[in-house]
Amino acid sequence: MANYRNKGGVAVIELNNPPVNALSFEVRSGLMNALKRAHDDKDVKCIVIHGKGKNFSAGADIKEFGGTKQQKPWITDACRLADESSKPVVAAIAGTALGGGLEVALFCHYRIGTPSCRVGFPEVQIGVLPGAGGTQRLPRLIGVKHSIDMITSGRHVMAEEALKLGILDKIVTDDIIEEGIQFAKSVVGIDVGGRILRNRKVEDAGSKVFDDEISRVKKKYKGYIAPLFCLKAIQASMQLPYDAGMEQELKLFQQLVSSGQAKAQQYTFFAERISARWQLPSGANSQTASPLPVKTAGVIGAGTMGAGIALCLITSGIPTVLVEQDQKFLEKGVKTVEGDLRGSVALKKMTAEQANKAISVLKTSVNLEDLHDVDLVIEAVYENLALKKEIFAKLDKICKSKTILCTNTSSLDIDTIAEATKRRDKVVGTHFFAPAYIMKLQENVYGKDTSAETVATVMALGKRIRKVPVLVGTCDSFVANRMLHPYATEALFLVEEGASPYEVDQALEDFGMPMGMFRVSDLSGLDIGYKVRKEAAKRRGIELTSDTRFVNGERVCLLANVLVEKGRLGIKSGKGWYNYGSPGKREATPDPEVLDTIEEYCRKYDIKKRKISSQEILERMQLAMINEGFKILEEGIVSKPEDIDIIWIYGFGWPKYMGGPMFYANEMKLKNVYRKIRDFHQNYPFSIHWTPSKLLARLSETDLPISKWTSLINSNSKL
Ligand SMILES: CCCCCCCCCCCCC[C@H](O)CC(=O)SCCNC(=O)CCNC(=O)[C@H](O)C(C)(C)COP(=O)(O)OP(=O)(O)OC[C@H]1O[C@@H](n2cnc3c(N)ncnc32)[C@H](O)[C@@H]1OP(=O)(O)O
Ligand SMILES: NC(=O)c1ccc[n+]([C@@H]2O[C@H](COP(=O)([O-])OP(=O)(O)OC[C@H]3O[C@@H](n4cnc5c(N)ncnc54)[C@H](O)[C@@H]3O)[C@@H](O)[C@H]2O)c1
């Protein structure tokens, strides 16, 4: 709703729908009525609109887009009177004015804001466009070029920049409502005509600008349709009179809002928030547990991951001690940190001043004792259980009793590592993804004794360092890599059976993955997987050779080992599944030598090759991984499907416009997913990953949407 009061001739209208004042039906109706009341009241000389609490408004209520139609009045109907009023209307912005919230403000004649306020049109991120005049009014205020930037990126613009652009008329430092009232009073009597945006003309930026922007947007936001629709709408502001432009914007909005991409992106928006609400098997949860303060941190190991993790901490202002085993490794790690900071400055992702500030909070050491006073330590040494246990036992003695001890292990058992200490409640996995400074996912892994306070601390830390933290239970390889295993295994089987690695990658990239499986393997280094496979086999008393085709009755494909043994380690050696010309180069070209190697391998084992369609490639890789996802849910390793989707989106770049693998399965209908998995199980009986998940079988008998799966899991703990 919207509250109304008359304060000495100033109508003060409050958008009231905390926490973010989303423009629900009640708020739109309330705003419309309040503006009418202010318009009709002869005592009212000017009008101020503000938001209740910390925010002006986060825009349309996204939940309403899920229905079949949005009830009138729409934002445009609600705001028409602001536009037409001869009494000055002022938007007083604190917190955020986003999407429809900014559109409301653009219907006002003036906009003032606090120094910390933010404005923006983030609609592209939820698969739509500003549909209440944003694409027609913003170009009339700040021009086409800046409007394209803001609307196609969805970025938030801070107060200072908003003032420079002309979106804000003034930045005010006192109470925003009082400032709004004073500002409104000061403009009474000044003709508002020139302030009404619909009356302004958009400068003709020419059609070339749009041709160039289409190419840029197609490249930068590959696969996303909303940014392209935004460009069409902005172009209409230039080509059409205001009313016709508004009609065109609405038409484009309606097409987008009913698209599959919008549905998936909006699911992702809420999934991220659902996933942030964690729960432990004990019942302790994000509502009941409080994090411990993390004022200082330590990182052990300055290799690929440790250097990146330290970078995340120091760029978030957390003083960090980086510890290595010797000076040589330490210097190498510090060089990486400094190089990455320089790179970020060069790419204008931060200023030189910010980079200097970050480096100033980094301390280095070759002595674990220097971690005695930190609040939290993240260990990122080699993936070796004995070494990790040794380090945790030492840390337990060195660190304060409250210090939380985290491990970045990608596969080892958290409980076994915790056993090396006398503070098992304070041991937790914080699994970052490479490159740690770039990838957003932080897969936090709790062990059987990890306390809720410890979990709350690492979840809060994740948010603070701008990651997306997701909580999972401990199991072999945790969630992300456990699901990756059947996905990658199927890719290799497909290659054995006749698809080329390049066809596999093409199918995945056409689907929207940022990189195909084989390109990713080359990037990580084929030797890493080689070592992991050899060591895992050794632990199980098995000797792997490139001739191994079955392990304990299960089909395996060790083609990657064959490549490693030929010196093809990936990007680092200049060749892997692809040819890169020389070591370290990134441009991947298909390599006939690899195809010959595959031919030879298939001949050796008498494997009949066949033509494999891109549909089969996608189905086999994705369904194998989705089936594993249901097993993970069934075992309670994660508590909700949204966790898995967020892991894939932020850990592996699954396209948001496809909503994550579990959402994708939901869209395919679970009865179809289950039927296909059963068929694959029949056709490929030697692959344990095709054994259908019992939870999937149960869910496929129901018609429950993804939002209701958890209720079935909870009500049927014995599946
Ligand atoms: C259906 C057929 C239609 C037919 C056509 C009809 C035409 C009608 C014309 C409509 C025109 C609409 C035009 C308008 O341009 C469209 C929009 O405005 S879309 C919305 C754009 N805004 C956003 O995308 C902002 C989203 N929010 C955020 O980015 C963040 O929430 C924030 C505002 C930066 C605040 O961040 P935080 O402080 O971290 O808080 P949370 O994110 O945790 O949020 C708190 C709480 O609020 C919920 N929430 C936030 N924003 C919205 C929202 N816009 N709608 C609904 N709910 C919102 C969020 O989910 C949290 O709740 P929880 O999930 O935890 O319960
Ligand atoms: N590389 C990845 O893609 C990736 C992704 C996620 C998780 N991980 C995990 O992160 C951890 C580190 O992996 P990485 O790839 O960064 O390894 P790395 O080999 O690049 O770095 C490990 C570093 O640890 C240092 N180190 C070894 N023993 C030490 C000790 N006693 N004291 C201090 N430093 C010591 C080494 O000198 C080395 O610099 C592993 O557990 C790995 O499984 C790796």
PDB file of N, CA and C and ligand atoms in Angstrom, residues 299-307 309 323-326 328-330 332-333 365-366 368 379-384 387-388 390-391 394 407-412 430-436 481 524 528 532, ligand 2:
ATOM      1  N   VAL A 299      45.494 -17.548   5.209  1.00  0.00           N
ATOM      2  CA  VAL A 299      45.365 -18.514   4.112  1.00  0.00           C
ATOM      3  C   VAL A 299      46.654 -19.313   4.087  1.00  0.00           C
ATOM      4  N   ILE A 300      46.545 -20.637   4.017  1.00  0.00           N
ATOM      5  CA  ILE A 300      47.761 -21.463   3.955  1.00  0.00           C
ATOM      6  C   ILE A 300      47.881 -22.060   2.562  1.00  0.00           C
ATOM      7  N   GLY A 301      49.012 -21.804   1.934  1.00  0.00           N
ATOM      8  CA  GLY A 301      49.230 -22.266   0.556  1.00  0.00           C
ATOM      9  C   GLY A 301      48.935 -21.093  -0.373  1.00  0.00           C
ATOM     10  N   ALA A 302      49.944 -20.678  -1.144  1.00  0.00           N
ATOM     11  CA  ALA A 302      49.742 -19.544  -2.055  1.00  0.00           C
ATOM     12  C   ALA A 302      49.801 -20.020  -3.494  1.00  0.00           C
ATOM     13  N   GLY A 303      49.294 -21.233  -3.728  1.00  0.00           N
ATOM     14  CA  GLY A 303      49.278 -21.781  -5.086  1.00  0.00           C
ATOM     15  C   GLY A 303      48.074 -21.260  -5.862  1.00  0.00           C
ATOM     16  N   THR A 304      47.625 -22.067  -6.831  1.00  0.00           N
ATOM     17  CA  THR A 304      46.512 -21.651  -7.694  1.00  0.00           C
ATOM     18  C   THR A 304      45.338 -21.137  -6.869  1.00  0.00           C
ATOM     19  N   MET A 305      44.931 -21.896  -5.867  1.00  0.00           N
ATOM     20  CA  MET A 305      43.725 -21.520  -5.119  1.00  0.00           C
ATOM     21  C   MET A 305      44.014 -20.538  -3.996  1.00  0.00           C
ATOM     22  N   GLY A 306      45.078 -20.807  -3.226  1.00  0.00           N
ATOM     23  CA  GLY A 306      45.362 -19.969  -2.057  1.00  0.00           C
ATOM     24  C   GLY A 306      45.566 -18.507  -2.444  1.00  0.00           C
ATOM     25  N   ALA A 307      46.317 -18.263  -3.518  1.00  0.00           N
ATOM     26  CA  ALA A 307      46.563 -16.880  -3.937  1.00  0.00           C
ATOM     27  C   ALA A 307      45.236 -16.204  -4.293  1.00  0.00           C
ATOM     28  N   ILE A 309      42.222 -17.019  -3.214  1.00  0.00           N
ATOM     29  CA  ILE A 309      41.373 -16.833  -2.022  1.00  0.00           C
ATOM     30  C   ILE A 309      41.863 -15.619  -1.230  1.00  0.00           C
ATOM     31  N   VAL A 323      50.371 -17.762   4.245  1.00  0.00           N
ATOM     32  CA  VAL A 323      51.496 -18.569   4.719  1.00  0.00           C
ATOM     33  C   VAL A 323      51.879 -19.631   3.677  1.00  0.00           C
ATOM     34  N   GLU A 324      53.171 -19.736   3.402  1.00  0.00           N
ATOM     35  CA  GLU A 324      53.657 -20.775   2.466  1.00  0.00           C
ATOM     36  C   GLU A 324      54.694 -21.658   3.157  1.00  0.00           C
ATOM     37  N   GLN A 325      55.054 -22.719   2.466  1.00  0.00           N
ATOM     38  CA  GLN A 325      56.034 -23.616   3.077  1.00  0.00           C
ATOM     39  C   GLN A 325      57.457 -23.076   2.986  1.00  0.00           C
ATOM     40  N   ASP A 326      57.740 -22.248   1.944  1.00  0.00           N
ATOM     41  CA  ASP A 326      59.051 -21.590   1.912  1.00  0.00           C
ATOM     42  C   ASP A 326      58.962 -20.281   1.127  1.00  0.00           C
ATOM     43  N   LYS A 328      60.362 -19.222  -1.565  1.00  0.00           N
ATOM     44  CA  LYS A 328      60.243 -19.257  -3.029  1.00  0.00           C
ATOM     45  C   LYS A 328      58.757 -19.356  -3.437  1.00  0.00           C
ATOM     46  N   PHE A 329      58.038 -20.280  -2.803  1.00  0.00           N
ATOM     47  CA  PHE A 329      56.613 -20.444  -3.110  1.00  0.00           C
ATOM     48  C   PHE A 329      55.833 -19.179  -2.722  1.00  0.00           C
ATOM     49  N   LEU A 330      56.266 -18.581  -1.606  1.00  0.00           N
ATOM     50  CA  LEU A 330      55.570 -17.388  -1.120  1.00  0.00           C
ATOM     51  C   LEU A 330      55.689 -16.254  -2.139  1.00  0.00           C
ATOM     52  N   LYS A 332      56.263 -16.440  -5.255  1.00  0.00           N
ATOM     53  CA  LYS A 332      55.484 -16.757  -6.459  1.00  0.00           C
ATOM     54  C   LYS A 332      54.000 -16.398  -6.240  1.00  0.00           C
ATOM     55  N   GLY A 333      53.491 -16.776  -5.067  1.00  0.00           N
ATOM     56  CA  GLY A 333      52.081 -16.497  -4.749  1.00  0.00           C
ATOM     57  C   GLY A 333      51.798 -15.013  -4.689  1.00  0.00           C
ATOM     58  N   SER A 365      54.057 -14.846   5.291  1.00  0.00           N
ATOM     59  CA  SER A 365      54.873 -15.541   6.286  1.00  0.00           C
ATOM     60  C   SER A 365      55.199 -16.954   5.792  1.00  0.00           C
ATOM     61  N   VAL A 366      56.275 -17.515   6.352  1.00  0.00           N
ATOM     62  CA  VAL A 366      56.561 -18.933   6.086  1.00  0.00           C
ATOM     63  C   VAL A 366      56.429 -19.694   7.399  1.00  0.00           C
ATOM     64  N   LEU A 368      53.657 -20.965  10.310  1.00  0.00           N
ATOM     65  CA  LEU A 368      52.245 -21.129  10.708  1.00  0.00           C
ATOM     66  C   LEU A 368      51.924 -20.376  12.007  1.00  0.00           C
ATOM     67  N   GLU A 379      42.746 -23.226   4.643  1.00  0.00           N
ATOM     68  CA  GLU A 379      43.894 -24.033   4.203  1.00  0.00           C
ATOM     69  C   GLU A 379      43.702 -24.399   2.738  1.00  0.00           C
ATOM     70  N   ALA A 380      44.755 -24.155   1.926  1.00  0.00           N
ATOM     71  CA  ALA A 380      44.687 -24.495   0.493  1.00  0.00           C
ATOM     72  C   ALA A 380      46.018 -25.105   0.051  1.00  0.00           C
ATOM     73  N   VAL A 381      46.476 -26.129   0.794  1.00  0.00           N
ATOM     74  CA  VAL A 381      47.712 -26.816   0.396  1.00  0.00           C
ATOM     75  C   VAL A 381      47.347 -27.981  -0.532  1.00  0.00           C
ATOM     76  N   TYR A 382      48.342 -28.761  -0.907  1.00  0.00           N
ATOM     77  CA  TYR A 382      48.092 -29.873  -1.842  1.00  0.00           C
ATOM     78  C   TYR A 382      46.962 -30.771  -1.345  1.00  0.00           C
ATOM     79  N   GLU A 383      46.299 -31.429  -2.294  1.00  0.00           N
ATOM     80  CA  GLU A 383      45.176 -32.311  -1.939  1.00  0.00           C
ATOM     81  C   GLU A 383      45.738 -33.633  -1.389  1.00  0.00           C
ATOM     82  N   ASN A 384      46.193 -33.574  -0.139  1.00  0.00           N
ATOM     83  CA  ASN A 384      46.832 -34.742   0.447  1.00  0.00           C
ATOM     84  C   ASN A 384      46.335 -34.830   1.887  1.00  0.00           C
ATOM     85  N   LEU A 387      48.868 -34.549   4.826  1.00  0.00           N
ATOM     86  CA  LEU A 387      49.388 -33.181   4.969  1.00  0.00           C
ATOM     87  C   LEU A 387      48.340 -32.265   5.610  1.00  0.00           C
ATOM     88  N   LYS A 388      47.117 -32.402   5.153  1.00  0.00           N
ATOM     89  CA  LYS A 388      46.056 -31.527   5.684  1.00  0.00           C
ATOM     90  C   LYS A 388      45.844 -31.827   7.174  1.00  0.00           C
ATOM     91  N   GLU A 390      47.995 -32.993   9.260  1.00  0.00           N
ATOM     92  CA  GLU A 390      49.148 -32.468  10.005  1.00  0.00           C
ATOM     93  C   GLU A 390      48.982 -30.957  10.236  1.00  0.00           C
ATOM     94  N   ILE A 391      48.570 -30.259   9.199  1.00  0.00           N
ATOM     95  CA  ILE A 391      48.407 -28.802   9.312  1.00  0.00           C
ATOM     96  C   ILE A 391      47.278 -28.453  10.284  1.00  0.00           C
ATOM     97  N   LYS A 394      48.392 -28.815  13.839  1.00  0.00           N
ATOM     98  CA  LYS A 394      49.254 -27.695  14.258  1.00  0.00           C
ATOM     99  C   LYS A 394      48.400 -26.451  14.500  1.00  0.00           C
ATOM    100  N   THR A 407      38.904 -25.718   5.279  1.00  0.00           N
ATOM    101  CA  THR A 407      39.739 -26.369   4.267  1.00  0.00           C
ATOM    102  C   THR A 407      39.123 -26.171   2.893  1.00  0.00           C
ATOM    103  N   ASN A 408      40.010 -25.958   1.917  1.00  0.00           N
ATOM    104  CA  ASN A 408      39.538 -25.785   0.539  1.00  0.00           C
ATOM    105  C   ASN A 408      39.595 -27.120  -0.220  1.00  0.00           C
ATOM    106  N   THR A 409      39.667 -28.220   0.524  1.00  0.00           N
ATOM    107  CA  THR A 409      39.747 -29.514  -0.175  1.00  0.00           C
ATOM    108  C   THR A 409      38.612 -29.650  -1.179  1.00  0.00           C
ATOM    109  N   SER A 410      38.914 -30.318  -2.314  1.00  0.00           N
ATOM    110  CA  SER A 410      37.844 -30.497  -3.282  1.00  0.00           C
ATOM    111  C   SER A 410      37.238 -31.888  -3.187  1.00  0.00           C
ATOM    112  N   SER A 411      37.797 -32.750  -2.328  1.00  0.00           N
ATOM    113  CA  SER A 411      37.225 -34.091  -2.291  1.00  0.00           C
ATOM    114  C   SER A 411      37.364 -34.803  -0.945  1.00  0.00           C
ATOM    115  N   LEU A 412      38.289 -34.346  -0.100  1.00  0.00           N
ATOM    116  CA  LEU A 412      38.595 -35.143   1.101  1.00  0.00           C
ATOM    117  C   LEU A 412      37.530 -34.985   2.182  1.00  0.00           C
ATOM    118  N   THR A 430      35.456 -24.882   2.952  1.00  0.00           N
ATOM    119  CA  THR A 430      35.065 -23.704   2.148  1.00  0.00           C
ATOM    120  C   THR A 430      35.675 -23.968   0.777  1.00  0.00           C
ATOM    121  N   HIS A 431      34.899 -24.560  -0.077  1.00  0.00           N
ATOM    122  CA  HIS A 431      35.413 -25.014  -1.370  1.00  0.00           C
ATOM    123  C   HIS A 431      35.191 -23.929  -2.420  1.00  0.00           C
ATOM    124  N   PHE A 432      36.298 -23.285  -2.790  1.00  0.00           N
ATOM    125  CA  PHE A 432      36.236 -22.246  -3.826  1.00  0.00           C
ATOM    126  C   PHE A 432      36.473 -22.901  -5.183  1.00  0.00           C
ATOM    127  N   PHE A 433      36.125 -22.189  -6.239  1.00  0.00           N
ATOM    128  CA  PHE A 433      36.278 -22.716  -7.593  1.00  0.00           C
ATOM    129  C   PHE A 433      37.303 -21.893  -8.362  1.00  0.00           C
ATOM    130  N   ALA A 434      38.024 -22.567  -9.231  1.00  0.00           N
ATOM    131  CA  ALA A 434      39.107 -21.887  -9.950  1.00  0.00           C
ATOM    132  C   ALA A 434      38.558 -21.141 -11.174  1.00  0.00           C
ATOM    133  N   PRO A 435      39.051 -19.963 -11.483  1.00  0.00           N
ATOM    134  CA  PRO A 435      39.937 -19.142 -10.671  1.00  0.00           C
ATOM    135  C   PRO A 435      39.169 -18.501  -9.504  1.00  0.00           C
ATOM    136  N   ALA A 436      39.743 -18.664  -8.296  1.00  0.00           N
ATOM    137  CA  ALA A 436      38.997 -18.317  -7.074  1.00  0.00           C
ATOM    138  C   ALA A 436      38.572 -16.861  -7.019  1.00  0.00           C
ATOM    139  N   ASN A 481      31.521 -31.277  -7.734  1.00  0.00           N
ATOM    140  CA  ASN A 481      32.383 -32.222  -8.441  1.00  0.00           C
ATOM    141  C   ASN A 481      31.767 -33.618  -8.530  1.00  0.00           C
ATOM    142  N   SER A 524      42.055 -26.646 -17.049  1.00  0.00           N
ATOM    143  CA  SER A 524      42.477 -27.085 -15.706  1.00  0.00           C
ATOM    144  C   SER A 524      43.785 -27.867 -15.772  1.00  0.00           C
ATOM    145  N   ILE A 528      46.167 -33.063 -13.949  1.00  0.00           N
ATOM    146  CA  ILE A 528      45.574 -33.007 -12.603  1.00  0.00           C
ATOM    147  C   ILE A 528      44.623 -34.199 -12.432  1.00  0.00           C
ATOM    148  N   VAL A 532      44.815 -37.483  -9.941  1.00  0.00           N
ATOM    149  CA  VAL A 532      43.695 -37.775  -9.027  1.00  0.00           C
ATOM    150  C   VAL A 532      43.194 -39.197  -9.274  1.00  0.00           C
TER     151      VAL A 532
HETATM  152  N1  LIG B   2      43.179 -26.083  -8.596  1.00  0.00           N
HETATM  153  C1  LIG B   2      41.867 -26.182  -8.592  1.00  0.00           C
HETATM  154  O1  LIG B   2      41.206 -26.046  -9.619  1.00  0.00           O
HETATM  155  C2  LIG B   2      41.153 -26.413  -7.292  1.00  0.00           C
HETATM  156  C3  LIG B   2      39.782 -26.082  -7.208  1.00  0.00           C
HETATM  157  C4  LIG B   2      39.126 -26.245  -5.987  1.00  0.00           C
HETATM  158  C5  LIG B   2      39.815 -26.756  -4.898  1.00  0.00           C
HETATM  159  N2  LIG B   2      41.141 -27.090  -5.032  1.00  0.00           N
HETATM  160  C6  LIG B   2      41.814 -27.588  -3.835  1.00  0.00           C
HETATM  161  O2  LIG B   2      42.597 -26.518  -3.292  1.00  0.00           O
HETATM  162  C7  LIG B   2      43.768 -27.041  -2.665  1.00  0.00           C
HETATM  163  C8  LIG B   2      44.975 -26.397  -3.284  1.00  0.00           C
HETATM  164  O3  LIG B   2      44.999 -26.675  -4.642  1.00  0.00           O
HETATM  165  P1  LIG B   2      45.884 -25.819  -5.648  1.00  0.00           P
HETATM  166  O4  LIG B   2      45.426 -26.173  -7.005  1.00  0.00           O
HETATM  167  O5  LIG B   2      45.906 -24.416  -5.223  1.00  0.00           O
HETATM  168  O6  LIG B   2      47.312 -26.457  -5.398  1.00  0.00           O
HETATM  169  P2  LIG B   2      48.733 -25.843  -5.751  1.00  0.00           P
HETATM  170  O7  LIG B   2      49.623 -26.980  -5.928  1.00  0.00           O
HETATM  171  O8  LIG B   2      48.619 -24.853  -6.839  1.00  0.00           O
HETATM  172  O9  LIG B   2      49.101 -25.036  -4.419  1.00  0.00           O
HETATM  173  C9  LIG B   2      49.325 -25.634  -3.193  1.00  0.00           C
HETATM  174  C10 LIG B   2      50.280 -24.754  -2.427  1.00  0.00           C
HETATM  175  O10 LIG B   2      50.364 -25.237  -1.101  1.00  0.00           O
HETATM  176  C11 LIG B   2      51.691 -25.019  -0.664  1.00  0.00           C
HETATM  177  N3  LIG B   2      51.984 -25.864   0.470  1.00  0.00           N
HETATM  178  C12 LIG B   2      52.179 -27.193   0.486  1.00  0.00           C
HETATM  179  N4  LIG B   2      52.452 -27.607   1.721  1.00  0.00           N
HETATM  180  C13 LIG B   2      52.443 -26.523   2.512  1.00  0.00           C
HETATM  181  C14 LIG B   2      52.650 -26.306   3.890  1.00  0.00           C
HETATM  182  N5  LIG B   2      52.950 -27.297   4.697  1.00  0.00           N
HETATM  183  N6  LIG B   2      52.565 -25.045   4.370  1.00  0.00           N
HETATM  184  C15 LIG B   2      52.260 -24.021   3.559  1.00  0.00           C
HETATM  185  N7  LIG B   2      52.046 -24.171   2.232  1.00  0.00           N
HETATM  186  C16 LIG B   2      52.143 -25.409   1.723  1.00  0.00           C
HETATM  187  C17 LIG B   2      52.521 -25.347  -1.874  1.00  0.00           C
HETATM  188  O11 LIG B   2      53.809 -24.798  -1.773  1.00  0.00           O
HETATM  189  C18 LIG B   2      51.690 -24.774  -2.993  1.00  0.00           C
HETATM  190  O12 LIG B   2      52.076 -23.453  -3.313  1.00  0.00           O
HETATM  191  C19 LIG B   2      43.677 -28.546  -2.844  1.00  0.00           C
HETATM  192  O13 LIG B   2      43.100 -29.098  -1.713  1.00  0.00           O
HETATM  193  C20 LIG B   2      42.788 -28.707  -4.060  1.00  0.00           C
HETATM  194  O14 LIG B   2      42.123 -29.938  -4.100  1.00  0.00           O
HETATM  195  C21 LIG B   2      41.823 -26.921  -6.181  1.00  0.00           C
END
